[in-house]
Amino acid sequence: MERRVRGRLAVGPAGVLPTPVVAACLVILTACNASPSQDLVAKGRQIFFNETFQGNGRTCGTCHPAENNLTLDPAFIATLPPNDPLFVAEFNPDLRKNFENPRLMRQFGLILENLDGFADLDKKFVMRGVPHMLGLRTSVDSPQGPRTGWSGDGAPGDGSLRSFAIGAVIQHFTKTLNRIPGQDFRLPTEEELDAIEAFSLSLGRQQDLTLPLPLTGIVPKRGQEIFLDNSLGKCNRCHANAGANANFGGGNIGNANFNTGVENLPDQPADLSGELNPPDDGFRATGDGTFNTPPLVEAAETGPFFHNNAIETIEGAVAFYDGEAFNSSPAGKLLAAADPNGVGIELDGTQIVAIAAFLRVINALENIRQSVELLESSRSKGIVRRTEAKELITRSLNETQDSIRVLEGGGLHPEAVAHLREAQTFAKKAARSLFFRDRLTKQAIEEHNKARAQLVESS
Amino acid sequence: MHKLLAGVAVMGLWLGCLAQAHGQQMTEMYIPIGQSPGVSGKSSLAGAIEWVNPQKHTLAVSGPSGIQEILLTDRTRIWLDRTQARLPNLIGTQANLHKGLKVEVKFRDADKKRVAEWIKVQVTESGAPARKP
């Protein structure tokens, strides 16, 4: 358990020791009291963002950058320098061919994967988006075993989240297409796998929401009703509580794979580019056409959407389920078969926007939760661990910025956005301040709480 | 009643199309014998090939608990592990399985230990003929 250390409150035992000495001792105690799991998470974070495994220069963070919600999109990619290891195929001659498609990467945020084997590199590959890693603790387990990656079978070995890094290093970190361990990269050690797994599981939400939430906004509130309505939106069947687990009425049945027909969408951006973009058959090789269900709480901030980044906006992603591709897919037919009128999902424009508004609001609420958690954590660092405190505040600022972005993107809750901007101002000052950091951080937290009160009624 | 029937129908259909959890096999090919995460030293069998019966699609591997007969199917993947020779691993066939070679076998059903899901065979540079990946 971490203990908060604040100069004013650190009174020595019976006044024997001067306050600064007590404060220093408490800081040391706090540092020593970091639990083994916290140490493992910290070690995992260090490996995730810094370890190249003696490969081509990429780290896990190259495709899962912390400052971009652990995912990639074209806007973020455009901010990277030309020598960023993400673009290794553009400057490493050994990886120029059949390792990435730089055009599809830069325009649509797509990464090349050889999920059906390495036998025909010219023609056999798929182009996939980078899934964010938020809320993994809630979204990997299923009765059939762990489901990782877009098709639920992303990890070699036992298929677990822990094993995922091994496959990622082989696919994405190699210096040449020979992929020889010990020469083109080194494989993560058992200890490193443990640490990366612990870090991965620490990211974002640690539990699912319990819907419905007492939302204040008229449109998001209606969006939530439609989301939960099993005769209208039907979203909650596969995304129970806006998470990644299915519930068909008999309780949570864990994370599942479905064929929702995304591959049959017309005019997919990557196809329009004229670049070779082979069909993606999903789970297994040869695949069965199914893909893994992602959580929705974090959706609004982590577009583009679906395994192939086919749709840019959250409104477009919701609208997909009203379309022909979904309703003629196995998953769409499944829903229609269970409907008394034989209807899959049929929504009008206002309803689509309402569901998206709901998703934007729950995303913002999660951002606020994380911002506050990070700010509270920064307060616990005291005056000595200033660098750590500053880093936590910076991470909090990223979350706050996301909450503003997702709300503004839907024209939602301008009063809450105003409070979030105030929170940003206080947090920025706190990051710079030596003496008033704690007070400013507290004010930032208060503004977050005010913003939250605009979105959801307090219980 | 109608809702109940609909729920049952959805559940049945859902279970019908439910995919089984599965380790991704493609990058597995490049993991050396004995290093497959969560498999090596736990549920796989490592040892030397005792004999191969191409007609019956079986092979016997001598492991820590004696000799075990293993069945190969059309879905069994065979990979040639050339990591020690610092060469890229290759896709192999049953023709690459020879007495004395070191292998690691992952079973389709870890409890029954009968049908091989994949077999890694350690070969040197001059290993038996194989298709290039």
XYZ file of C-alpha atoms in Angstrom:
592
model
C 0.000 0.000 0.000
C 1.339 3.378 -0.946
C 1.109 6.073 1.688
C 0.548 9.676 0.949
C 3.330 11.968 2.072
C 2.650 15.608 2.459
C 5.007 17.947 4.239
C 2.368 19.561 6.362
C 0.949 16.290 7.614
C 4.211 14.512 8.248
C 4.491 15.219 11.930
C 7.255 13.387 13.737
C 6.541 10.937 16.549
C 5.812 13.110 19.580
C 7.565 15.894 17.792
C 10.986 14.301 18.252
C 12.071 14.396 14.635
C 11.809 17.452 12.430
C 9.105 17.243 9.776
C 11.416 17.083 6.737
C 13.244 14.088 8.209
C 9.991 12.254 8.861
C 8.826 13.113 5.382
C 12.023 11.742 3.872
C 11.706 8.530 5.903
C 8.121 8.098 4.790
C 9.123 8.617 1.191
C 11.723 5.871 1.536
C 9.172 3.624 3.233
C 6.734 4.307 0.451
C 9.322 3.309 -2.102
C 10.204 0.166 -0.172
C 6.553 -0.755 0.203
C 5.974 -1.154 -3.527
C 4.352 -4.575 -3.835
C 5.912 -7.358 -5.929
C 3.097 -6.983 -8.428
C 3.768 -3.253 -8.712
C 7.430 -4.001 -9.289
C 6.528 -6.500 -11.985
C 4.232 -4.001 -13.694
C 6.969 -1.353 -13.575
C 9.453 -3.812 -15.019
C 6.960 -4.766 -17.709
C 6.406 -1.120 -18.589
C 10.151 -0.630 -18.926
C 10.474 -3.654 -21.228
C 7.361 -2.789 -23.216
C 8.522 0.692 -24.142
C 12.296 0.244 -24.275
C 13.328 -3.322 -25.077
C 14.114 -4.015 -28.730
C 14.987 -7.682 -28.206
C 18.068 -7.136 -30.368
C 15.852 -6.801 -33.382
C 15.173 -4.081 -35.925
C 14.781 -1.310 -33.364
C 11.084 -1.644 -32.678
C 9.693 -2.017 -29.185
C 6.193 -3.088 -28.198
C 5.512 0.608 -27.742
C 6.336 1.319 -31.388
C 2.913 0.031 -32.404
C 1.300 0.505 -28.985
C 2.430 4.033 -28.029
C 1.365 5.163 -24.565
C 0.615 8.673 -25.786
C -1.875 7.375 -28.370
C -3.950 4.958 -26.294
C -1.619 2.088 -27.165
C -2.766 2.010 -30.763
C -1.909 3.549 -34.123
C -3.908 5.770 -36.423
C -2.837 7.761 -39.478
C -2.915 11.084 -37.596
C -0.480 9.816 -34.981
C 1.699 8.112 -37.572
C 1.974 11.443 -39.402
C 3.640 12.980 -36.334
C 6.494 10.441 -36.279
C 9.945 11.230 -37.695
C 11.064 9.346 -40.839
C 13.574 7.307 -38.848
C 11.007 6.029 -36.363
C 11.343 2.229 -36.152
C 7.713 1.908 -37.188
C 8.948 2.802 -40.679
C 11.784 0.278 -40.624
C 10.628 -1.156 -43.948
C 11.379 2.216 -45.520
C 15.030 2.357 -44.476
C 16.193 -1.202 -43.748
C 16.988 -2.854 -47.122
C 16.447 -6.338 -45.666
C 12.877 -5.441 -44.766
C 11.975 -3.388 -47.804
C 9.930 -6.175 -49.369
C 7.178 -8.249 -47.742
C 7.606 -6.880 -44.228
C 5.185 -3.936 -44.275
C 3.261 -1.926 -46.822
C 4.409 1.643 -46.028
C 1.624 3.224 -48.052
C -1.145 1.333 -46.257
C 0.603 1.937 -42.953
C 0.824 5.691 -43.403
C -2.600 6.180 -44.985
C -4.682 3.763 -42.953
C -2.588 2.680 -39.969
C -2.388 -0.911 -41.216
C 0.286 -3.417 -40.206
C 1.262 -6.506 -42.194
C 0.762 -9.908 -40.551
C 1.563 -13.365 -41.938
C -1.204 -15.095 -40.054
C -1.717 -17.783 -42.648
C 1.940 -18.678 -42.840
C 5.246 -17.524 -44.233
C 5.219 -19.753 -47.300
C 4.229 -17.142 -49.898
C 5.246 -13.739 -48.617
C 4.314 -11.945 -51.843
C 0.672 -12.920 -51.707
C -0.128 -14.445 -48.356
C -0.553 -11.793 -45.694
C -3.244 -9.678 -44.115
C -3.320 -5.988 -43.295
C -4.632 -5.258 -39.827
C -5.094 -2.322 -37.529
C -3.365 -2.218 -34.150
C -5.745 -3.151 -31.331
C -5.453 -0.976 -28.237
C -4.563 -2.826 -25.053
C -6.856 -1.083 -22.602
C -9.016 -3.214 -20.337
C -7.279 -6.466 -21.281
C -8.070 -7.880 -17.863
C -11.740 -7.825 -18.855
C -11.501 -8.910 -22.473
C -9.240 -11.923 -22.994
C -10.827 -14.790 -21.081
C -13.293 -17.227 -22.552
C -14.420 -20.726 -21.563
C -12.467 -22.029 -24.550
C -9.253 -20.371 -23.385
C -7.634 -16.990 -23.882
C -8.420 -14.884 -26.940
C -5.727 -12.479 -28.037
C -5.391 -10.207 -31.036
C -7.984 -9.385 -33.674
C -8.824 -12.992 -34.454
C -8.497 -14.358 -30.933
C -5.533 -16.558 -31.830
C -2.732 -14.019 -31.780
C -0.313 -15.810 -29.484
C 1.877 -18.856 -30.188
C 2.605 -21.521 -27.578
C -0.359 -21.922 -25.274
C -2.193 -19.017 -26.925
C -2.158 -16.946 -23.741
C -1.676 -13.230 -23.326
C 1.657 -14.048 -21.673
C 2.851 -15.792 -24.835
C 1.701 -13.011 -27.143
C 5.000 -11.114 -27.000
C 6.914 -14.064 -28.484
C 4.812 -14.037 -31.632
C 4.992 -10.249 -31.847
C 8.794 -10.277 -31.690
C 9.012 -12.920 -34.424
C 6.542 -11.118 -36.686
C 7.436 -7.477 -36.110
C 10.903 -7.143 -34.544
C 13.022 -9.176 -36.928
C 16.058 -7.713 -38.698
C 15.567 -9.930 -41.755
C 12.838 -12.160 -43.108
C 14.895 -15.222 -42.124
C 13.574 -14.725 -38.600
C 16.392 -16.645 -36.902
C 16.257 -16.419 -33.100
C 19.589 -15.277 -31.678
C 20.485 -13.622 -34.960
C 17.553 -11.526 -36.171
C 16.151 -11.001 -32.668
C 16.221 -12.641 -29.304
C 13.137 -14.201 -27.789
C 11.789 -12.724 -24.547
C 12.798 -14.617 -21.429
C 10.298 -16.222 -19.068
C 10.797 -13.335 -16.628
C 10.220 -10.796 -19.373
C 7.027 -12.552 -20.451
C 5.783 -12.441 -16.867
C 6.541 -8.730 -16.613
C 5.001 -7.804 -19.967
C 1.873 -9.760 -19.090
C 1.586 -8.024 -15.709
C 2.007 -4.629 -17.365
C -0.512 -5.485 -20.111
C -3.106 -6.535 -17.569
C -2.577 -3.327 -15.580
C -3.646 -1.118 -18.475
C -6.965 0.675 -18.331
C -10.094 -0.739 -16.758
C -9.766 -3.611 -14.341
C -13.465 -4.481 -14.410
C -16.522 -4.068 -16.575
C -19.127 -1.386 -16.065
C -22.560 -2.201 -14.722
C -25.109 -0.705 -17.062
C -27.317 1.265 -17.106
C -25.511 4.322 -15.812
C -27.523 7.320 -14.598
C -26.493 9.492 -17.527
C -27.581 13.111 -17.649
C -27.421 13.826 -21.372
C -30.677 13.256 -23.250
C -29.101 11.781 -26.376
C -26.458 9.591 -24.671
C -29.136 8.366 -22.289
C -31.333 7.324 -25.218
C -28.269 5.776 -26.830
C -27.763 3.659 -23.741
C -31.392 2.519 -23.851
C -31.047 1.461 -27.474
C -27.714 -0.208 -26.723
C -29.291 -2.301 -23.994
C -32.532 -3.004 -25.842
C -32.331 -6.585 -27.095
C -35.110 -5.941 -29.590
C -33.587 -2.789 -31.091
C -29.865 -2.084 -30.757
C -29.014 -5.588 -29.519
C -25.480 -4.320 -28.822
C -25.466 -5.670 -25.292
C -25.718 -9.275 -26.440
C -22.120 -9.417 -27.701
C -20.799 -6.372 -25.817
C -22.320 -6.958 -22.388
C -22.011 -3.791 -20.319
C -20.177 -2.236 -23.276
C -17.311 -4.640 -22.713
C -15.940 -7.482 -24.824
C -17.914 -10.357 -23.368
C -21.150 -11.892 -24.597
C -24.325 -12.460 -22.654
C -27.320 -14.054 -24.322
C -29.452 -14.063 -21.246
C -27.830 -16.809 -19.246
C -24.974 -14.763 -17.803
C -21.533 -13.721 -18.971
C -20.086 -16.300 -21.342
C -16.761 -14.576 -21.811
C -15.027 -13.217 -24.854
C -16.215 -14.645 -28.157
C -15.454 -14.670 -31.871
C -18.046 -13.772 -34.511
C -18.184 -13.386 -38.255
C -19.841 -9.978 -38.556
C -19.177 -9.518 -42.254
C -16.647 -6.696 -41.941
C -14.622 -8.360 -44.686
C -17.622 -8.001 -47.010
C -17.878 -4.241 -46.619
C -17.779 -2.514 -49.996
C -15.282 0.262 -50.681
C -12.854 -0.603 -47.906
C -10.181 2.115 -47.771
C -7.267 -0.282 -48.240
C -8.958 -1.820 -51.289
C -9.595 1.600 -52.782
C -5.876 2.336 -52.590
C -5.156 -0.190 -55.336
C -2.548 -1.906 -53.151
C -2.661 -5.686 -52.787
C -4.895 -6.371 -49.798
C -5.714 -10.088 -49.571
C -8.892 -11.136 -47.765
C -8.506 -11.787 -44.046
C -10.052 -15.102 -42.975
C -9.718 -14.416 -39.239
C -9.411 -17.152 -36.673
C -7.041 -19.982 -37.488
C -5.258 -20.833 -40.720
C -7.199 -21.557 -42.882
C -9.570 -19.233 -41.088
C -13.238 -19.549 -40.257
C -14.010 -15.887 -40.924
C -14.532 -14.978 -37.272
C -12.917 -12.139 -35.368
C -12.629 -11.325 -31.725
C -15.041 -8.995 -29.922
C -13.263 -5.874 -28.646
C -14.408 -3.839 -25.633
C -16.470 -0.735 -26.400
C -15.775 1.499 -23.398
C -12.507 2.591 -24.995
C -13.822 2.555 -28.560
C -14.489 6.251 -29.153
C -10.850 7.180 -28.558
C -9.260 4.271 -30.405
C -10.473 4.394 -34.005
C -10.209 3.543 -36.838
C -12.487 0.587 -36.292
C -12.542 -3.153 -36.952
C -9.627 -5.456 -37.712
C -8.939 -3.755 -41.045
C -9.441 -0.129 -39.949
C -12.310 -0.026 -42.423
C -14.243 2.755 -40.713
C -12.831 5.966 -39.282
C -15.544 7.268 -36.941
C -17.458 5.778 -34.034
C -20.719 6.851 -35.693
C -19.690 4.958 -38.826
C -18.771 1.913 -36.762
C -22.230 1.840 -35.161
C -23.871 2.394 -38.547
C -22.047 -0.698 -39.850
C -24.438 -2.879 -37.827
C -27.393 -1.366 -39.631
C -25.914 -2.230 -43.016
C -26.082 -5.064 -45.496
C -22.614 -6.462 -44.713
C -23.536 -7.134 -41.092
C -27.138 -8.195 -41.550
C -26.237 -10.780 -44.174
C -23.321 -12.105 -42.109
C -23.526 -15.201 -39.870
C -23.683 -12.966 -36.774
C -26.382 -10.779 -38.309
C -28.434 -13.801 -39.295
C -28.008 -15.153 -35.781
C -29.609 -12.039 -34.342
C -32.365 -12.104 -36.948
C -33.134 -15.737 -36.153
C -33.717 -14.819 -32.525
C -35.887 -11.825 -33.374
C -39.690 -12.353 -33.385
C -39.898 -10.338 -36.609
C -36.791 -11.820 -38.164
C -34.947 -8.512 -38.045
C -31.206 -8.340 -37.433
C -30.298 -4.780 -36.510
C -32.271 -1.938 -38.016
C -31.544 1.576 -36.822
C -32.205 5.081 -38.071
C -29.682 7.901 -38.229
C -30.718 9.484 -34.936
C -30.454 6.136 -33.183
C -27.024 5.477 -34.608
C -25.822 8.861 -33.407
C -27.407 8.273 -29.997
C -25.555 4.980 -29.505
C -22.325 6.660 -30.582
C -23.024 9.506 -28.131
C -23.447 6.945 -25.363
C -20.139 5.318 -26.313
C -18.445 8.716 -26.358
C -19.737 9.523 -22.876
C -18.690 6.226 -21.290
C -15.283 6.633 -22.918
C -14.987 10.130 -21.429
C -16.033 8.797 -18.023
C -13.282 6.197 -18.216
C -10.788 8.908 -19.203
C -11.862 10.966 -16.202
C -11.541 7.957 -13.909
C -8.036 7.320 -15.140
C -7.067 10.991 -15.006
C -8.147 11.234 -11.379
C -6.405 7.980 -10.502
C -3.158 9.196 -12.067
C -3.415 12.588 -10.376
C -4.085 10.973 -6.993
C -1.130 8.710 -7.586
C 1.071 11.702 -8.426
C 0.099 13.302 -5.114
C 1.371 10.227 -3.300
C 4.850 10.727 -4.717
C 5.607 13.566 -2.338
C 8.219 16.220 -2.938
C 11.174 13.926 -3.496
C 9.826 11.773 -6.319
C 9.091 14.770 -8.505
C 9.998 13.156 -11.802
C 7.621 10.275 -11.196
C 4.879 12.670 -10.152
C 5.402 14.733 -13.275
C 5.198 11.649 -15.467
C 1.920 10.636 -13.866
C 0.509 14.118 -14.391
C 1.584 14.014 -18.028
C -0.207 10.696 -18.481
C -3.231 12.197 -16.793
C -3.116 15.099 -19.244
C -3.243 12.628 -22.139
C -6.363 11.055 -20.657
C -7.970 14.450 -20.133
C -7.206 15.425 -23.702
C -8.856 12.206 -24.885
C -11.974 12.940 -22.853
C -12.222 16.396 -24.412
C -11.678 14.979 -27.876
C -14.341 12.272 -27.630
C -16.943 14.633 -26.195
C -16.237 17.460 -28.626
C -16.204 15.023 -31.542
C -19.862 14.312 -30.845
C -20.809 17.850 -29.852
C -21.548 16.567 -26.367
C -21.571 18.180 -22.908
C -19.810 21.526 -23.518
C -20.010 22.350 -19.784
C -18.097 19.193 -18.942
C -15.537 20.037 -21.598
C -15.050 23.457 -19.974
C -14.291 21.784 -16.635
C -11.918 19.359 -18.317
C -10.059 22.274 -19.888
C -9.773 23.861 -16.446
C -8.471 20.556 -15.133
C -5.858 20.582 -17.881
C -4.764 24.072 -16.919
C -4.336 23.128 -13.265
C -2.570 19.873 -14.111
C -0.132 21.614 -16.447
C 0.693 24.132 -13.742
C 1.045 21.309 -11.225
C 3.541 19.550 -13.482
C 5.686 22.688 -13.535
C 5.286 23.745 -9.916
C 7.751 22.817 -7.221
C 5.905 24.114 -4.170
C 2.213 24.166 -5.142
C 2.024 20.920 -7.017
C -0.203 19.201 -4.493
C -2.706 22.064 -4.295
C -2.853 22.445 -8.073
C -3.253 18.712 -8.560
C -6.101 18.716 -6.083
C -7.777 21.518 -8.033
C -7.367 19.526 -11.240
C -9.072 16.564 -9.562
C -11.930 18.812 -8.433
C -12.466 19.997 -11.996
C -12.543 16.397 -13.193
C -15.169 15.613 -10.592
C -17.241 18.568 -11.775
C -16.951 17.331 -15.338
C -18.050 13.866 -14.273
C -21.058 15.353 -12.493
C -22.097 16.868 -15.819
C -22.079 13.456 -17.476
C -23.565 11.214 -14.853
C -25.742 11.714 -11.790
C -23.891 11.084 -8.573
C -25.271 8.172 -6.602
C -42.326 -18.215 -23.764
C -41.494 -16.764 -27.152
C -38.584 -14.842 -25.651
C -37.324 -17.956 -23.968
C -37.413 -19.918 -27.196
C -35.673 -17.078 -28.988
C -32.993 -16.999 -26.291
C -32.455 -20.726 -26.555
C -32.257 -20.451 -30.334
C -29.681 -17.667 -30.113
C -27.657 -19.608 -27.609
C -27.749 -22.758 -29.714
C -26.741 -20.947 -32.856
C -24.059 -19.075 -31.004
C -22.595 -22.245 -29.585
C -22.760 -23.782 -33.037
C -20.581 -21.107 -34.530
C -18.309 -20.731 -31.525
C -14.675 -20.966 -32.456
C -12.283 -22.845 -30.230
C -9.420 -21.020 -28.520
C -6.229 -21.724 -30.334
C -2.570 -20.821 -30.264
C -1.377 -19.013 -33.360
C 0.709 -21.540 -35.250
C 2.524 -19.422 -37.787
C 5.105 -17.732 -35.597
C 5.403 -20.977 -33.637
C 7.476 -22.276 -36.528
C 10.324 -19.952 -35.611
C 10.423 -20.823 -31.906
C 13.244 -23.295 -31.234
C 12.602 -26.688 -29.684
C 12.025 -26.388 -25.957
C 11.121 -22.705 -25.945
C 7.430 -22.610 -26.812
C 5.807 -20.466 -24.119
C 3.384 -22.307 -21.890
C 3.919 -25.523 -23.855
C 7.566 -26.622 -23.634
C 8.308 -28.416 -20.387
C 4.618 -28.438 -19.555
C 2.411 -30.186 -22.046
C 4.703 -31.072 -24.944
C 6.868 -34.139 -25.362
C 10.552 -33.678 -26.109
C 12.790 -36.575 -27.034
C 14.341 -38.557 -29.868
C 12.537 -40.375 -32.661
C 12.651 -44.131 -32.106
C 10.867 -45.207 -35.240
C 8.569 -43.873 -37.948
C 5.752 -45.755 -39.658
C 4.797 -43.794 -42.790
C 1.995 -46.208 -43.690
C 0.230 -45.782 -40.375
C 1.257 -42.135 -40.042
C 2.759 -42.743 -36.643
C 6.066 -42.209 -34.965
C 7.497 -43.186 -31.623
C 9.394 -40.775 -29.431
C 11.453 -41.731 -26.439
C 10.818 -39.202 -23.726
C 11.397 -39.015 -20.000
C 8.586 -41.478 -19.335
C 9.489 -44.046 -21.967
C 8.571 -44.539 -25.587
C 5.347 -43.009 -26.792
C 3.538 -43.624 -30.062
C 2.133 -40.539 -31.735
C -0.380 -40.198 -34.530
C 0.080 -37.696 -37.355
C -2.878 -36.320 -39.296
C -3.241 -34.076 -42.344
C -3.474 -31.171 -39.943
C -0.249 -31.957 -38.098
C 2.322 -29.286 -38.891
C 5.957 -30.272 -39.111
C 8.726 -27.716 -38.819
C 12.465 -28.109 -39.215
C 14.293 -26.330 -36.424
C 17.637 -25.124 -37.787
C 18.227 -22.463 -35.137
C 21.397 -24.131 -33.882
C 22.847 -23.939 -37.387
C 21.852 -20.258 -37.479
C 19.619 -20.910 -40.452
C 15.948 -20.079 -40.949
C 13.485 -22.726 -39.880
C 11.580 -24.503 -42.607
C 8.272 -26.221 -43.162
C 8.831 -29.947 -43.159
C 6.945 -33.091 -44.095
C 6.685 -36.590 -42.700
C 9.655 -37.435 -44.909
C 11.802 -35.305 -42.590
C 11.125 -37.544 -39.599
C 14.013 -39.966 -39.085
C 15.167 -42.212 -36.255
C 17.465 -40.457 -33.811
C 16.411 -36.887 -34.579
C 15.488 -34.663 -31.661
C 11.858 -33.588 -31.714
C 9.294 -31.707 -29.704
C 5.650 -32.665 -30.061
C 2.637 -30.619 -29.069
C -0.500 -32.699 -28.747
C -3.900 -31.655 -29.946
C -5.315 -32.824 -26.636
C -2.769 -32.323 -23.884
C -4.484 -34.895 -21.674
C -4.753 -37.724 -24.161
C -1.264 -37.165 -25.682
C -2.105 -39.098 -28.811
C -2.533 -36.856 -31.891
C 0.204 -34.359 -32.761
C -0.795 -30.763 -33.423
C 2.745 -29.851 -34.399
C 6.166 -31.454 -34.443
C 9.460 -29.588 -34.434
C 12.430 -31.561 -35.708
C 15.967 -30.443 -35.032
C 18.041 -30.672 -38.209
C 21.353 -29.346 -39.361
C 22.056 -27.342 -42.491
C 21.930 -30.476 -44.593
C 18.646 -31.529 -43.063
C 16.313 -33.576 -45.172
C 14.517 -31.965 -48.093
C 12.013 -29.360 -47.152
C 9.857 -26.696 -48.662
C 11.189 -23.179 -48.312
C 8.936 -20.979 -46.171
